[in-house]
Tab-separated table of C-alpha atoms in Angstrom:
chain	number	residue	atom	x	y	z
I	48	MET	CA	-4.656	30.649	-28.565
I	49	LYS	CA	-3.984	27.957	-26.090
I	50	GLN	CA	-5.091	28.535	-22.466
I	51	GLN	CA	-1.815	28.416	-20.253
I	52	VAL	CA	-1.251	27.614	-16.580
I	53	GLU	CA	1.964	28.718	-15.000
I	54	GLY	CA	4.631	26.117	-15.104
I	55	TRP	CA	2.706	23.697	-17.357
I	56	SER	CA	3.200	23.052	-20.758
I	57	ASN	CA	0.140	22.725	-23.019
I	58	SER	CA	0.291	20.433	-26.138
I	59	GLY	CA	-3.151	21.245	-27.220
I	60	THR	CA	-4.361	17.777	-26.047
I	61	ALA	CA	-2.475	17.534	-22.697
I	62	LEU	CA	-1.038	19.666	-19.840
I	63	SER	CA	2.372	18.503	-18.398
I	64	ARG	CA	4.556	19.552	-15.700
I	65	GLN	CA	7.409	18.288	-13.655
I	66	PHE	CA	7.551	18.951	-9.909
I	67	LYS	CA	10.747	18.493	-7.976
I	68	PHE	CA	11.060	18.032	-4.298
I	69	ARG	CA	13.699	17.770	-1.560
I	70	ASP	CA	13.445	14.037	-1.250
I	71	PHE	CA	11.190	10.945	-1.754
I	72	ALA	CA	9.191	11.613	1.539
I	73	GLU	CA	8.161	15.108	0.329
I	74	ALA	CA	7.305	13.825	-3.265
I	75	ILE	CA	5.093	11.201	-1.871
I	76	GLY	CA	3.353	13.613	0.495
I	77	PHE	CA	2.661	15.910	-2.403
I	78	MET	CA	1.262	13.054	-4.491
I	79	MET	CA	-1.064	12.084	-1.630
I	80	SER	CA	-2.372	15.617	-1.063
I	81	ALA	CA	-2.999	15.796	-4.884
I	82	ALA	CA	-4.579	12.402	-5.019
I	83	VAL	CA	-7.303	13.537	-2.267
I	84	ILE	CA	-8.080	16.565	-4.527
I	85	ALA	CA	-8.029	14.511	-7.700
I	86	GLU	CA	-10.656	12.138	-6.441
I	87	LYS	CA	-12.719	14.850	-5.185
I	88	LEU	CA	-12.776	16.519	-8.787
I	89	ASN	CA	-13.287	12.927	-10.045
I	90	HIS	CA	-10.444	13.651	-12.474
I	91	HIS	CA	-7.188	11.714	-12.153
I	92	PRO	CA	-3.688	12.420	-13.380
I	93	GLU	CA	-1.465	10.215	-15.223
I	94	TRP	CA	1.813	10.658	-13.156
I	95	THR	CA	5.234	9.119	-12.797
I	96	ASN	CA	7.267	9.388	-9.575
I	97	THR	CA	10.931	8.789	-9.599
I	98	TYR	CA	12.619	9.544	-6.097
I	99	ASN	CA	12.073	13.290	-5.561
I	100	LYS	CA	10.309	14.096	-8.974
I	101	VAL	CA	6.761	13.776	-10.000
I	102	GLU	CA	5.956	14.233	-13.654
I	103	VAL	CA	2.291	14.859	-14.456
I	104	THR	CA	0.214	14.645	-17.478
I	105	LEU	CA	-3.367	15.845	-17.424
I	106	THR	CA	-5.811	15.109	-20.236
I	107	THR	CA	-9.488	14.419	-20.621
I	108	HIS	CA	-9.886	10.964	-22.408
I	109	ASP	CA	-13.597	11.443	-23.113
I	110	LYS	CA	-12.712	14.648	-25.137
I	111	GLU	CA	-9.457	13.392	-26.503
I	112	GLY	CA	-8.301	16.834	-25.449
I	113	LEU	CA	-8.478	19.210	-22.607
I	114	SER	CA	-11.382	20.137	-20.341
I	115	ASP	CA	-11.908	22.565	-17.539
I	116	LEU	CA	-11.140	19.907	-14.985
I	117	ASP	CA	-7.590	19.595	-16.452
I	118	PHE	CA	-6.938	23.312	-15.816
I	119	GLU	CA	-8.546	23.119	-12.413
I	120	LEU	CA	-6.509	20.160	-11.329
I	121	ALA	CA	-3.279	21.806	-12.774
I	122	LYS	CA	-3.897	24.913	-10.728
I	123	ALA	CA	-4.731	22.753	-7.478
I	124	MET	CA	-1.348	21.156	-7.921
I	125	ASN	CA	0.368	24.452	-8.399
I	126	GLU	CA	-1.212	25.596	-5.192
I	127	LEU	CA	-0.057	22.423	-3.298
I	128	PHE	CA	3.423	22.911	-4.551
I	129	ALA	CA	3.602	26.787	-3.763
I	130	ILE	CA	2.819	26.448	-0.244
I	131	ARG	CA	6.077	24.439	-0.049
I	132	LYS	CA	9.420	26.099	0.114
I	133	ASN	CA	11.110	23.648	-2.249
U	112	MET	CA	16.484	19.319	32.892
U	113	LYS	CA	14.154	17.859	30.322
U	114	GLN	CA	15.305	17.965	26.740
U	115	GLN	CA	13.113	20.228	24.657
U	116	VAL	CA	12.185	20.250	21.021
U	117	GLU	CA	10.737	23.531	19.584
U	118	GLY	CA	6.945	23.385	19.532
U	119	TRP	CA	6.680	20.029	21.322
U	120	SER	CA	5.634	19.588	25.089
U	121	ASN	CA	7.689	17.093	26.931
U	122	SER	CA	5.855	15.354	29.822
U	123	GLY	CA	8.906	13.354	30.788
U	124	THR	CA	7.626	10.219	29.267
U	125	ALA	CA	6.100	11.553	26.033
U	126	LEU	CA	6.650	14.385	23.495
U	127	SER	CA	3.405	15.807	22.009
U	128	ARG	CA	2.558	18.515	19.552
U	129	GLN	CA	-0.423	19.560	17.389
U	130	PHE	CA	0.105	20.511	13.661
U	131	LYS	CA	-2.410	22.590	12.006
U	132	PHE	CA	-2.787	22.791	8.111
U	133	ARG	CA	-4.795	24.618	5.554
U	134	ASP	CA	-7.108	21.789	5.038
U	135	PHE	CA	-7.459	17.966	4.926
U	136	ALA	CA	-5.452	17.306	1.719
U	137	GLU	CA	-2.392	19.064	3.357
U	138	ALA	CA	-2.803	17.266	6.681
U	139	ILE	CA	-2.934	14.000	5.032
U	140	GLY	CA	0.129	14.860	2.751
U	141	PHE	CA	2.137	15.836	5.922
U	142	MET	CA	1.191	12.367	7.526
U	143	MET	CA	2.179	10.384	4.556
U	144	SER	CA	5.594	12.140	4.360
U	145	ALA	CA	5.968	11.511	8.070
U	146	ALA	CA	4.828	7.932	7.835
U	147	VAL	CA	7.635	7.357	5.247
U	148	ILE	CA	10.266	8.792	7.658
U	149	ALA	CA	8.862	6.905	10.719
U	150	GLU	CA	9.004	3.635	9.026
U	151	LYS	CA	12.646	4.230	8.118
U	152	LEU	CA	13.437	5.148	11.717
U	153	ASN	CA	11.382	2.000	12.672
U	154	HIS	CA	9.767	4.256	15.289
U	155	HIS	CA	6.113	5.106	14.866
U	156	PRO	CA	3.981	7.924	16.337
U	157	GLU	CA	0.572	7.643	18.011
U	158	TRP	CA	-1.285	10.370	16.046
U	159	THR	CA	-4.818	11.586	15.637
U	160	ASN	CA	-6.113	13.378	12.648
U	161	THR	CA	-9.244	15.571	12.495
U	162	TYR	CA	-9.695	17.378	9.292
U	163	ASN	CA	-6.840	19.916	9.155
U	164	LYS	CA	-5.241	19.065	12.592
U	165	VAL	CA	-2.729	16.289	13.358
U	166	GLU	CA	-2.022	15.567	17.198
U	167	VAL	CA	1.118	13.651	17.600
U	168	THR	CA	2.360	11.811	20.721
U	169	LEU	CA	5.858	10.215	20.732
U	170	THR	CA	7.118	7.742	23.322
U	171	THR	CA	9.196	4.659	23.423
U	172	HIS	CA	7.128	1.740	24.818
U	173	ASP	CA	10.155	-0.541	25.515
U	174	LYS	CA	11.534	2.206	27.715
U	175	GLU	CA	8.340	3.428	29.297
U	176	GLY	CA	9.707	6.781	28.477
U	177	LEU	CA	11.685	8.887	25.928
U	178	SER	CA	14.452	7.610	23.764
U	179	ASP	CA	16.753	9.378	21.029
U	180	LEU	CA	14.227	8.135	18.448
U	181	ASP	CA	11.338	10.068	19.835
U	182	PHE	CA	13.451	13.352	19.603
U	183	GLU	CA	14.753	12.346	16.112
U	184	LEU	CA	11.128	11.812	14.839
U	185	ALA	CA	9.957	15.038	16.463
U	186	LYS	CA	12.654	16.936	14.664
U	187	ALA	CA	11.981	15.361	11.422
U	188	MET	CA	8.329	16.190	11.702
U	189	ASN	CA	9.096	19.865	12.534
U	190	GLU	CA	11.216	19.947	9.375
U	191	LEU	CA	8.415	18.694	7.182
U	192	PHE	CA	6.132	21.229	8.725
U	193	ALA	CA	8.655	24.063	8.450
U	194	ILE	CA	9.037	23.727	4.617
U	195	ARG	CA	5.328	24.433	4.502
U	196	LYS	CA	3.974	27.940	4.485
U	197	ASN	CA	1.204	26.975	6.694
V	210	MET	CA	19.904	-17.434	-16.322
V	211	LYS	CA	17.958	-14.531	-15.223
V	212	GLN	CA	16.428	-14.555	-11.777
V	213	GLN	CA	12.619	-14.267	-11.919
V	214	VAL	CA	10.077	-12.801	-9.530
V	215	GLU	CA	6.549	-14.000	-9.979
V	216	GLY	CA	4.417	-11.526	-12.178
V	217	TRP	CA	7.437	-9.319	-12.998
V	218	SER	CA	9.408	-9.259	-16.221
V	219	ASN	CA	13.089	-9.179	-16.122
V	220	SER	CA	14.840	-7.290	-18.939
V	221	GLY	CA	18.320	-8.045	-17.613
V	222	THR	CA	18.662	-4.390	-16.432
V	223	ALA	CA	15.287	-3.730	-14.936
V	224	LEU	CA	12.285	-5.560	-13.328
V	225	SER	CA	8.736	-4.415	-14.395
V	226	ARG	CA	5.167	-5.210	-13.499
V	227	GLN	CA	1.777	-3.577	-13.850
V	228	PHE	CA	-0.584	-3.764	-10.876
V	229	LYS	CA	-4.361	-3.368	-11.439
V	230	PHE	CA	-6.732	-2.265	-8.711
V	231	ARG	CA	-10.412	-1.851	-8.317
V	232	ASP	CA	-10.275	1.934	-8.415
V	233	PHE	CA	-8.042	4.943	-7.828
V	234	ALA	CA	-8.474	4.821	-3.984
V	235	GLU	CA	-7.088	1.292	-3.973
V	236	ALA	CA	-4.218	2.092	-6.226
V	237	ILE	CA	-3.156	4.993	-4.200
V	238	GLY	CA	-3.364	3.138	-0.972
V	239	PHE	CA	-0.975	0.387	-2.434
V	240	MET	CA	1.495	3.095	-3.538
V	241	MET	CA	1.470	4.555	-0.077
V	242	SER	CA	2.095	1.197	1.603
V	243	ALA	CA	4.748	0.474	-0.950
V	244	ALA	CA	6.418	3.972	-0.453
V	245	VAL	CA	6.814	3.227	3.284
V	246	ILE	CA	8.577	-0.138	2.511
V	247	ALA	CA	10.777	1.578	-0.309
V	248	GLU	CA	11.998	4.203	2.023
V	249	LYS	CA	12.850	1.493	4.571
V	250	LEU	CA	14.834	-0.158	2.066
V	251	ASN	CA	16.257	3.184	0.731
V	252	HIS	CA	15.435	1.798	-2.653
V	253	HIS	CA	12.795	3.655	-4.699
V	254	PRO	CA	10.742	2.587	-7.570
V	255	GLU	CA	10.213	4.494	-10.826
V	256	TRP	CA	6.289	4.074	-11.043
V	257	THR	CA	3.460	5.583	-13.094
V	258	ASN	CA	-0.036	5.754	-11.852
V	259	THR	CA	-3.087	6.013	-14.135
V	260	TYR	CA	-6.310	5.704	-12.169
V	261	ASN	CA	-6.482	2.143	-11.108
V	262	LYS	CA	-3.242	1.029	-12.632
V	263	VAL	CA	0.347	1.187	-11.173
V	264	GLU	CA	3.206	0.441	-13.606
V	265	VAL	CA	6.407	-0.218	-11.801
V	266	THR	CA	10.016	-0.245	-12.922
V	267	LEU	CA	12.900	-1.237	-10.542
V	268	THR	CA	16.477	-0.859	-11.385
V	269	THR	CA	19.719	0.063	-9.513
V	270	HIS	CA	21.123	3.130	-11.019
V	271	ASP	CA	24.687	2.788	-9.388
V	272	LYS	CA	25.051	-0.709	-10.920
V	273	GLU	CA	23.298	0.187	-14.260
V	274	GLY	CA	21.527	-3.215	-13.677
V	275	LEU	CA	19.739	-5.134	-11.008
V	276	SER	CA	20.728	-5.679	-7.328
V	277	ASP	CA	19.269	-7.626	-4.498
V	278	LEU	CA	17.340	-4.573	-3.444
V	279	ASP	CA	15.248	-4.767	-6.728
V	280	PHE	CA	14.221	-8.455	-6.027
V	281	GLU	CA	13.481	-7.499	-2.425
V	282	LEU	CA	11.274	-4.574	-3.381
V	283	ALA	CA	9.548	-6.499	-6.131
V	284	LYS	CA	8.764	-9.348	-3.636
V	285	ALA	CA	7.575	-6.846	-1.039
V	286	MET	CA	5.091	-5.229	-3.548
V	287	ASN	CA	3.898	-8.667	-4.482
V	288	GLU	CA	3.072	-9.400	-0.920
V	289	LEU	CA	1.274	-6.061	-0.527
V	290	PHE	CA	-0.748	-7.005	-3.688
V	291	ALA	CA	-1.385	-10.614	-2.593
V	292	ILE	CA	-3.130	-9.621	0.628
V	293	ARG	CA	-5.757	-7.741	-1.630
V	294	LYS	CA	-8.543	-9.528	-3.209
V	295	ASN	CA	-8.232	-7.577	-6.312
Z	196	MET	CA	-33.733	1.494	17.204
Z	197	LYS	CA	-30.207	2.687	16.316
Z	198	GLN	CA	-29.041	1.930	12.699
Z	199	GLN	CA	-26.114	-0.396	12.895
Z	200	VAL	CA	-23.019	-0.996	10.631
Z	201	GLU	CA	-21.332	-4.364	10.903
Z	202	GLY	CA	-18.304	-4.120	13.029
Z	203	TRP	CA	-19.062	-0.392	14.195
Z	204	SER	CA	-20.521	0.416	17.548
Z	205	ASN	CA	-23.117	3.214	17.524
Z	206	SER	CA	-23.241	5.450	20.631
Z	207	GLY	CA	-26.205	7.337	19.177
Z	208	THR	CA	-24.070	10.250	18.386
Z	209	ALA	CA	-21.056	8.690	16.985
Z	210	LEU	CA	-19.955	5.471	15.069
Z	211	SER	CA	-16.587	3.817	16.120
Z	212	ARG	CA	-14.479	1.064	15.020
Z	213	GLN	CA	-10.948	-0.258	15.443
Z	214	PHE	CA	-9.234	-1.732	12.338
Z	215	LYS	CA	-6.192	-3.856	12.716
Z	216	PHE	CA	-3.606	-4.664	10.072
Z	217	ARG	CA	-0.562	-6.780	9.431
Z	218	ASP	CA	1.767	-3.787	10.040
Z	219	PHE	CA	2.287	-0.063	9.869
Z	220	ALA	CA	2.647	0.034	6.057
Z	221	GLU	CA	-0.762	-1.633	5.581
Z	222	ALA	CA	-2.421	0.690	8.034
Z	223	ILE	CA	-1.041	3.618	6.410
Z	224	GLY	CA	-2.284	2.400	3.027
Z	225	PHE	CA	-5.678	1.885	4.398
Z	226	MET	CA	-5.748	5.363	5.648
Z	227	MET	CA	-4.676	6.726	2.481
Z	228	SER	CA	-7.308	4.930	0.495
Z	229	ALA	CA	-9.996	6.079	3.039
Z	230	ALA	CA	-8.715	9.696	2.971
Z	231	VAL	CA	-9.434	9.821	-0.804
Z	232	ILE	CA	-12.875	8.592	-0.230
Z	233	ALA	CA	-13.445	10.795	2.658
Z	234	GLU	CA	-12.567	13.995	0.717
Z	235	LYS	CA	-14.898	12.775	-1.959
Z	236	LEU	CA	-17.765	12.518	0.442
Z	237	ASN	CA	-16.637	15.946	1.876
Z	238	HIS	CA	-16.938	14.063	5.353
Z	239	HIS	CA	-13.832	13.461	7.361
Z	240	PRO	CA	-13.075	11.022	10.160
Z	241	GLU	CA	-11.592	11.569	13.519
Z	242	TRP	CA	-8.964	8.748	13.550
Z	243	THR	CA	-6.057	7.682	15.510
Z	244	ASN	CA	-3.144	5.434	14.243
Z	245	THR	CA	-0.904	3.531	16.456
Z	246	TYR	CA	1.412	1.227	14.391
Z	247	ASN	CA	-0.923	-1.321	12.886
Z	248	LYS	CA	-4.215	-0.156	14.420
Z	249	VAL	CA	-6.434	2.540	13.137
Z	250	GLU	CA	-9.343	3.779	15.496
Z	251	VAL	CA	-11.935	5.609	13.769
Z	252	THR	CA	-14.751	7.851	15.027
Z	253	LEU	CA	-17.457	9.284	12.863
Z	254	THR	CA	-19.945	11.893	13.654
Z	255	THR	CA	-21.579	14.936	12.053
Z	256	HIS	CA	-20.615	18.064	13.923
Z	257	ASP	CA	-23.413	20.212	12.368
Z	258	LYS	CA	-25.922	18.018	13.576
Z	259	GLU	CA	-24.320	17.055	16.869
Z	260	GLY	CA	-25.190	13.527	15.957
Z	261	LEU	CA	-25.229	11.007	13.166
Z	262	SER	CA	-26.014	11.665	9.434
Z	263	ASP	CA	-26.234	9.532	6.249
Z	264	LEU	CA	-22.639	10.532	5.622
Z	265	ASP	CA	-21.439	8.763	8.602
Z	266	PHE	CA	-23.066	5.587	7.640
Z	267	GLU	CA	-21.830	5.910	4.006
Z	268	LEU	CA	-18.104	6.400	5.161
Z	269	ALA	CA	-18.394	3.625	7.733
Z	270	LYS	CA	-19.447	1.305	4.920
Z	271	ALA	CA	-16.937	2.541	2.482
Z	272	MET	CA	-14.118	1.911	5.148
Z	273	ASN	CA	-15.582	-1.637	5.725
Z	274	GLU	CA	-15.395	-2.339	2.013
Z	275	LEU	CA	-11.739	-1.219	1.791
Z	276	PHE	CA	-11.036	-3.374	4.905
Z	277	ALA	CA	-12.946	-6.435	3.468
Z	278	ILE	CA	-10.948	-6.648	0.319
Z	279	ARG	CA	-7.610	-7.148	2.441
Z	280	LYS	CA	-6.973	-10.587	3.844
Z	281	ASN	CA	-6.005	-9.203	7.269
């Protein structure tokens, strides 16, 4: 059975989620907080920003699939999002 | 009587406030959202970050005092802060 | 004849360019500087970051095509990129 | 003899340097790149931004003085700055 993270879809090889914010400034602030955490984990998202939306895909290229780091980063992004009243 | 903005102290020539966050990632995200807004207003803070704290001073150099932009930026920063459950 | 901006391809309805940096920290710093400028122009990119790469698409949704703002933002991003020795 | 890092002054208990940029957007981009690196090192600067200037102080609170991390972060900031044609 595939491991799930709340709000994320798990394709088997990637986790993906869209985050939606009040506006561009909030979306960028979220990305910058997440960037700081991603670099600390040495695991980086593929993500697309369009105004107030951030679409994230997480995968582990070395494994051509999912690793613990994908789940850890997904949860960290959820936490960053959860402390906002979006 | 000096105009007040909630949470800020008004010295007559400057507004100042300290914001405190969960951690460094959150403090940086707040600063980056605020930076986007500051550039839009074409009015920039003097601010100091130390780990999870951001100390902001707002003043209008041209006036050697306070202008509407200081109050506007102070309120915008309050809003950014208020949508976080800090 | 379609208007060109150096380094960008012009599909007629969108401008696009890929920027490549030394590493993630540099790519994120570029995005942050560009975000500040985008908000000032009140014109926002659709952009994807993958580690040291930033893929940008510019279009004007209201016009279903290109406007002056797309060209202005494209040039501003080029300038941000040009001051780096990448 | 006190260890030196180019461009930084060493007071014995802290390293400090002022970085100056073309404008606010560049200063913020630099801070964002440096923030990513700081979190990776788990060592954070005390820094003040005023428009195009960033004033940095590095110290190690646990030691009430300087540690290897201060020198490492100082050098990393120098590198970020050096790849810009400021």
